[in-house]
Amino acid sequence: MAKIHIIKGDFSNNLRLQLAPGIKAGFPSPADDYTRDSLDFNRDFIQHPEATFYGRVDGDSMSGLGINDGDIAVIDRSLEACSGDVIVAYVNQEFTIKTLDLSHKAEGYIELVPANKKYEPIRINAGDNFVIWGVVTWTIKRWR
């Protein structure tokens, strides 16, 4: 099961990086060499700095969505979670990252669904110790 370790970010500084012109999977256009823009991680990826945290993924239960062991999740605690969102939940005294399934709410339970067939969904009933801790808005992965 994929666990997540929460890390508070410092979003007070600008982190501007040069943004490469449109990266295409086909043939590049010569005009792309003249397009320049910058990317500010804090401005462009963090909508609510006071409610945003990072989390390092530990495990492979979300690998089917491309969220792998060692990836970093950007988690916004101010967003209301909707069915289908990837969330960080606190259940059984542990943080976990899963997809939220509210389709059984009328039947008295919800599910936290992994994206790896090796794992079963976690069924959450009304009496369980469970909190939706935040909504994953981005993931960052290392390729090399």
XYZ file of N, CA and C in Angstrom:
432
model
N 0.847 -1.178 0.000
C 0.000 0.000 0.000
C 0.891 1.239 0.000
N 0.495 2.252 -0.737
C 1.285 3.485 -0.786
C 0.958 4.358 0.410
N 1.979 4.658 1.158
C 1.870 5.609 2.253
C 2.433 6.919 1.757
N 2.223 7.959 2.518
C 2.773 9.256 2.133
C 3.311 9.944 3.370
N 4.473 10.538 3.241
C 5.117 11.255 4.329
C 4.976 12.749 4.051
N 4.325 13.484 4.950
C 3.993 14.886 4.741
C 5.192 15.785 5.048
N 5.389 16.783 4.178
C 6.470 17.756 4.318
C 5.854 19.137 4.096
N 6.039 20.071 5.023
C 5.542 21.432 4.823
C 6.478 22.166 3.893
N 5.921 22.807 2.881
C 6.723 23.560 1.927
C 6.894 25.004 2.351
N 7.915 25.661 1.829
C 8.121 27.091 2.026
C 7.847 27.755 0.688
N 6.710 28.446 0.609
C 6.284 29.042 -0.647
C 6.489 30.551 -0.656
N 7.332 31.055 0.248
C 7.517 32.495 0.373
C 8.459 33.057 -0.694
N 9.279 32.241 -1.278
C 10.232 32.709 -2.290
C 9.757 32.349 -3.679
N 10.085 33.203 -4.639
C 9.812 32.874 -6.028
C 10.864 31.894 -6.505
N 10.450 30.933 -7.265
C 11.372 29.978 -7.856
C 11.096 29.979 -9.350
N 11.757 30.891 -10.053
C 11.549 31.019 -11.491
C 12.530 30.136 -12.246
N 11.975 29.384 -13.166
C 12.772 28.537 -14.034
C 12.434 28.896 -15.475
N 13.416 28.799 -16.341
C 13.163 29.054 -17.756
C 12.284 27.937 -18.292
N 11.225 28.280 -18.954
C 10.296 27.305 -19.501
C 10.667 27.041 -20.956
N 10.924 25.791 -21.263
C 11.248 25.419 -22.639
C 10.020 25.633 -23.506
N 10.197 26.067 -24.730
C 9.047 26.259 -25.611
C 8.322 24.943 -25.829
N 7.061 25.015 -26.213
C 6.205 23.848 -26.376
C 6.943 22.585 -26.775
N 6.988 21.632 -25.882
C 7.676 20.372 -26.153
C 6.682 19.444 -26.842
N 6.981 19.110 -28.079
C 6.074 18.289 -28.865
C 6.692 16.910 -29.067
N 5.838 15.956 -29.301
C 6.319 14.606 -29.552
C 6.580 14.380 -31.044
N 6.239 15.368 -31.874
C 6.477 15.264 -33.313
C 7.689 16.077 -33.710
N 7.649 16.648 -34.923
C 8.754 17.448 -35.414
C 8.651 18.860 -34.852
N 9.761 19.423 -34.335
C 9.726 20.776 -33.770
C 9.605 21.834 -34.858
N 8.998 22.948 -34.477
C 8.881 24.088 -35.377
C 10.065 25.021 -35.160
N 10.689 25.530 -36.224
C 11.801 26.484 -36.049
C 11.369 27.736 -35.288
N 10.102 28.111 -35.359
C 9.611 29.292 -34.647
C 9.664 29.099 -33.143
N 9.649 27.858 -32.680
C 9.684 27.582 -31.246
C 10.961 28.089 -30.594
N 12.037 28.227 -31.382
C 13.303 28.707 -30.828
C 13.203 30.137 -30.328
N 12.204 30.873 -30.769
C 12.081 32.281 -30.406
C 11.040 32.527 -29.323
N 10.398 31.502 -28.849
C 9.394 31.634 -27.795
C 10.061 31.398 -26.454
N 9.910 32.341 -25.527
C 10.485 32.187 -24.192
C 9.428 32.568 -23.167
N 9.419 31.853 -22.083
C 8.518 32.132 -20.968
C 9.211 31.614 -19.725
N 8.703 31.995 -18.589
C 9.278 31.461 -17.361
C 8.190 30.802 -16.545
N 8.619 29.905 -15.720
C 7.723 29.147 -14.860
C 8.109 29.463 -13.427
N 7.150 29.884 -12.638
C 7.381 30.102 -11.211
C 6.600 29.025 -10.489
N 7.320 28.074 -9.907
C 6.675 26.933 -9.266
C 5.623 27.391 -8.259
N 5.963 28.346 -7.424
C 5.019 28.802 -6.397
C 3.799 29.480 -7.009
N 3.992 30.299 -8.010
C 2.886 31.011 -8.640
C 2.022 30.078 -9.497
N 2.657 29.203 -10.251
C 1.939 28.412 -11.241
C 1.378 27.087 -10.720
N 1.906 26.580 -9.606
C 1.466 25.280 -9.117
C 0.807 25.327 -7.743
N 1.033 26.361 -6.982
C 0.517 26.438 -5.625
C -0.585 27.484 -5.579
N -1.825 27.035 -5.486
C -2.975 27.940 -5.471
C -3.222 28.515 -4.079
N -3.026 27.729 -3.037
C -3.282 28.147 -1.653
C -2.055 27.829 -0.794
N -1.042 28.719 -0.784
C 0.220 28.420 -0.089
C 0.047 28.061 1.379
N -0.857 28.726 2.065
C -1.027 28.468 3.499
C -1.622 27.096 3.784
N -2.208 26.468 2.790
C -2.852 25.170 2.986
C -2.204 24.069 2.155
N -1.026 24.343 1.605
C -0.379 23.387 0.705
C 0.826 22.733 1.373
N 0.929 21.443 1.162
C 2.015 20.631 1.706
C 2.551 19.739 0.598
N 3.759 19.262 0.793
C 4.321 18.224 -0.067
C 4.219 16.902 0.671
N 4.180 15.823 -0.074
C 4.240 14.504 0.522
C 5.064 13.589 -0.364
N 5.940 12.816 0.242
C 6.742 11.856 -0.524
C 6.034 10.502 -0.498
N 5.757 9.953 -1.668
C 5.042 8.690 -1.809
C 5.960 7.532 -1.448
N 5.417 6.601 -0.679
C 6.163 5.420 -0.250
C 5.317 4.196 -0.591
N 5.608 3.537 -1.701
C 4.853 2.354 -2.099
C 4.406 2.424 -3.545
N 3.701 1.375 -3.985
C 3.348 1.251 -5.399
C 1.851 1.119 -5.671
N 1.012 1.403 -4.686
C -0.423 1.173 -4.892
C -1.067 2.163 -5.858
N -0.368 3.246 -6.224
C -0.928 4.219 -7.166
C -0.177 4.231 -8.499
N 0.603 3.199 -8.730
C 1.443 3.153 -9.935
C 0.636 3.169 -11.232
N -0.583 2.664 -11.211
C -1.429 2.677 -12.403
C -1.796 4.075 -12.868
N -1.672 5.054 -11.985
C -1.899 6.456 -12.356
C -0.583 7.203 -12.571
N 0.522 6.458 -12.531
C 1.821 7.085 -12.718
C 2.364 7.739 -11.463
N 1.770 7.449 -10.318
C 2.264 7.958 -9.035
C 3.067 6.819 -8.416
N 4.382 6.992 -8.363
C 5.274 5.910 -7.981
C 6.032 6.197 -6.697
N 6.633 5.153 -6.172
C 7.466 5.248 -4.981
C 8.519 6.334 -5.180
N 8.609 7.253 -4.231
C 9.582 8.331 -4.302
C 9.068 9.609 -4.929
N 7.935 9.555 -5.625
C 7.370 10.773 -6.210
C 6.948 11.729 -5.097
N 6.823 12.991 -5.456
C 6.366 14.002 -4.508
C 4.982 14.466 -4.944
N 4.047 14.431 -3.999
C 2.695 14.914 -4.255
C 2.554 16.315 -3.677
N 1.907 17.199 -4.418
C 1.558 18.524 -3.920
C 0.113 18.414 -3.446
N -0.110 18.686 -2.168
C -1.403 18.427 -1.520
C -2.011 19.736 -1.051
N -3.219 20.040 -1.498
C -3.931 21.247 -1.091
C -5.018 20.863 -0.102
N -4.869 21.309 1.130
C -5.822 20.972 2.192
C -7.069 21.845 2.149
N -7.073 22.914 1.354
C -8.224 23.808 1.333
C -9.297 23.378 0.331
N -8.984 22.418 -0.523
C -9.951 21.972 -1.535
C -10.890 20.918 -0.970
N -12.133 20.977 -1.391
C -13.094 19.941 -1.014
C -12.929 18.772 -1.978
N -12.731 17.599 -1.431
C -12.500 16.419 -2.262
C -13.788 15.972 -2.952
N -13.651 15.588 -4.204
C -14.764 15.067 -5.002
C -14.445 13.624 -5.398
N -15.469 12.886 -5.712
C -15.283 11.522 -6.182
C -14.391 11.538 -7.417
N -13.386 10.679 -7.434
C -12.441 10.618 -8.540
C -11.156 11.379 -8.278
N -11.147 12.237 -7.241
C -9.918 12.950 -6.898
C -8.907 11.993 -6.287
N -7.639 12.249 -6.534
C -6.581 11.574 -5.787
C -6.424 12.381 -4.514
N -6.520 11.693 -3.382
C -6.488 12.365 -2.087
C -5.415 11.766 -1.189
N -5.087 12.512 -0.163
C -4.314 11.983 0.942
C -5.300 11.854 2.090
N -5.386 10.657 2.642
C -6.303 10.384 3.749
C -5.505 9.928 4.955
N -6.065 10.209 6.120
C -5.494 9.709 7.371
C -6.452 8.637 7.857
N -5.995 7.393 7.811
C -6.839 6.263 8.194
C -5.989 5.265 8.972
N -6.537 4.795 10.078
C -5.815 3.838 10.929
C -4.436 4.355 11.337
N -4.372 5.614 11.712
C -3.153 6.261 12.195
C -2.030 6.334 11.161
N -2.385 6.282 9.876
C -1.403 6.410 8.804
C -1.966 7.277 7.687
N -1.050 7.998 7.020
C -1.433 8.709 5.810
C -1.343 7.743 4.639
N -2.299 7.858 3.724
C -2.266 7.052 2.511
C -2.730 7.918 1.346
N -2.311 7.573 0.151
C -2.714 8.287 -1.057
C -3.517 7.316 -1.911
N -4.737 7.706 -2.259
C -5.653 6.845 -3.022
C -6.629 7.722 -3.806
N -7.399 7.091 -4.686
C -8.483 7.770 -5.385
C -9.756 7.635 -4.553
N -10.460 8.737 -4.390
C -11.689 8.764 -3.592
C -12.870 8.306 -4.436
N -13.618 7.338 -3.923
C -14.819 6.829 -4.591
C -16.006 7.031 -3.651
N -16.870 7.972 -4.002
C -18.047 8.280 -3.186
C -19.315 7.618 -3.717
N -19.190 6.728 -4.682
C -20.379 6.148 -5.321
C -21.203 5.252 -4.400
N -20.654 4.833 -3.269
C -21.388 3.977 -2.335
C -21.862 4.734 -1.096
N -21.797 6.036 -1.144
C -22.139 6.848 0.030
C -23.569 6.585 0.506
N -24.496 6.424 -0.414
C -25.894 6.152 -0.047
C -26.040 4.800 0.656
N -25.090 3.907 0.430
C -25.104 2.588 1.073
C -24.380 2.605 2.421
N -23.842 3.773 2.813
C -23.231 3.905 4.120
C -21.718 3.758 4.174
N -21.065 3.735 3.043
C -19.606 3.651 3.048
C -19.030 4.341 1.812
N -17.742 4.638 1.880
C -16.996 5.132 0.730
C -15.775 4.235 0.563
N -15.075 4.393 -0.539
C -13.881 3.587 -0.757
C -12.701 4.461 -1.157
N -11.539 4.017 -0.725
C -10.271 4.579 -1.174
C -9.674 3.546 -2.114
N -9.535 3.918 -3.365
C -9.211 2.951 -4.408
C -7.757 3.096 -4.861
N -7.002 2.003 -4.776
C -5.629 2.024 -5.293
C -5.644 1.941 -6.817
N -4.533 2.286 -7.433
C -4.404 2.199 -8.890
C -3.398 1.112 -9.252
N -3.449 0.027 -8.504
C -2.600 -1.123 -8.749
C -3.432 -2.347 -8.367
N -3.611 -3.252 -9.296
C -4.484 -4.416 -9.085
C -4.005 -5.351 -7.971
N -2.782 -5.172 -7.503
C -2.284 -5.992 -6.395
C -2.986 -5.657 -5.076
N -3.657 -4.496 -5.016
C -4.243 -4.024 -3.770
C -5.757 -3.896 -3.885
N -6.423 -4.144 -2.774
C -7.873 -4.005 -2.694
C -8.239 -2.595 -2.241
N -9.426 -2.117 -2.629
C -9.894 -0.830 -2.103
C -10.033 -0.886 -0.581
N -9.872 0.255 0.042
C -10.082 0.371 1.482
C -11.503 0.881 1.691
N -12.298 0.087 2.373
C -13.691 0.468 2.637
C -13.735 1.275 3.930
N -14.350 2.457 3.852
C -14.471 3.338 4.997
C -15.937 3.415 5.394
N -16.229 2.970 6.625
C -17.586 3.031 7.159
C -17.722 4.230 8.096
N -18.949 4.559 8.455
C -19.231 5.743 9.272
C -18.451 5.757 10.586
N -18.223 4.634 11.211
C -17.547 4.593 12.497
C -16.030 4.558 12.438
N -15.453 4.516 11.240
C -13.998 4.422 11.108
C -13.319 5.746 11.443
N -12.088 5.650 11.947
C -11.255 6.814 12.212
C -10.635 7.231 10.881
N -11.234 8.217 10.228
C -10.884 8.560 8.857
C -11.022 10.059 8.638
N -10.026 10.648 7.988
C -10.076 12.063 7.628
C -9.502 12.222 6.222
N -10.195 12.958 5.373
C -9.603 13.361 4.098
C -8.687 14.524 4.430
N -7.395 14.314 4.305
C -6.408 15.288 4.741
C -6.152 16.356 3.685
N -6.273 16.001 2.415
C -6.066 16.974 1.345
C -6.224 16.345 -0.023
N -6.281 17.199 -1.026
C -6.437 16.778 -2.419
C -5.096 16.954 -3.131
N -4.676 15.918 -3.839
C -3.428 15.983 -4.608
C -3.708 16.777 -5.877
N -2.948 17.864 -6.052
C -3.146 18.713 -7.228
C -2.070 18.504 -8.290
N -0.893 18.077 -7.878
C 0.225 17.825 -8.785
C 1.065 16.689 -8.225
N 1.802 16.042 -9.087
C 2.858 15.134 -8.636
C 4.141 15.502 -9.370
N 5.239 15.286 -8.677
C 6.557 15.576 -9.223
C 7.333 14.266 -9.191
N 7.938 13.930 -10.297
C 8.681 12.660 -10.334
C 10.086 12.889 -10.843
N 10.966 12.052 -10.382
C 12.345 12.108 -10.806
C 12.557 11.042 -11.885
N 13.125 11.424 -12.990
C 13.360 10.499 -14.086
C 14.788 9.958 -14.086
N 15.680 10.709 -13.473
C 17.085 10.277 -13.479
C 17.753 10.649 -12.186
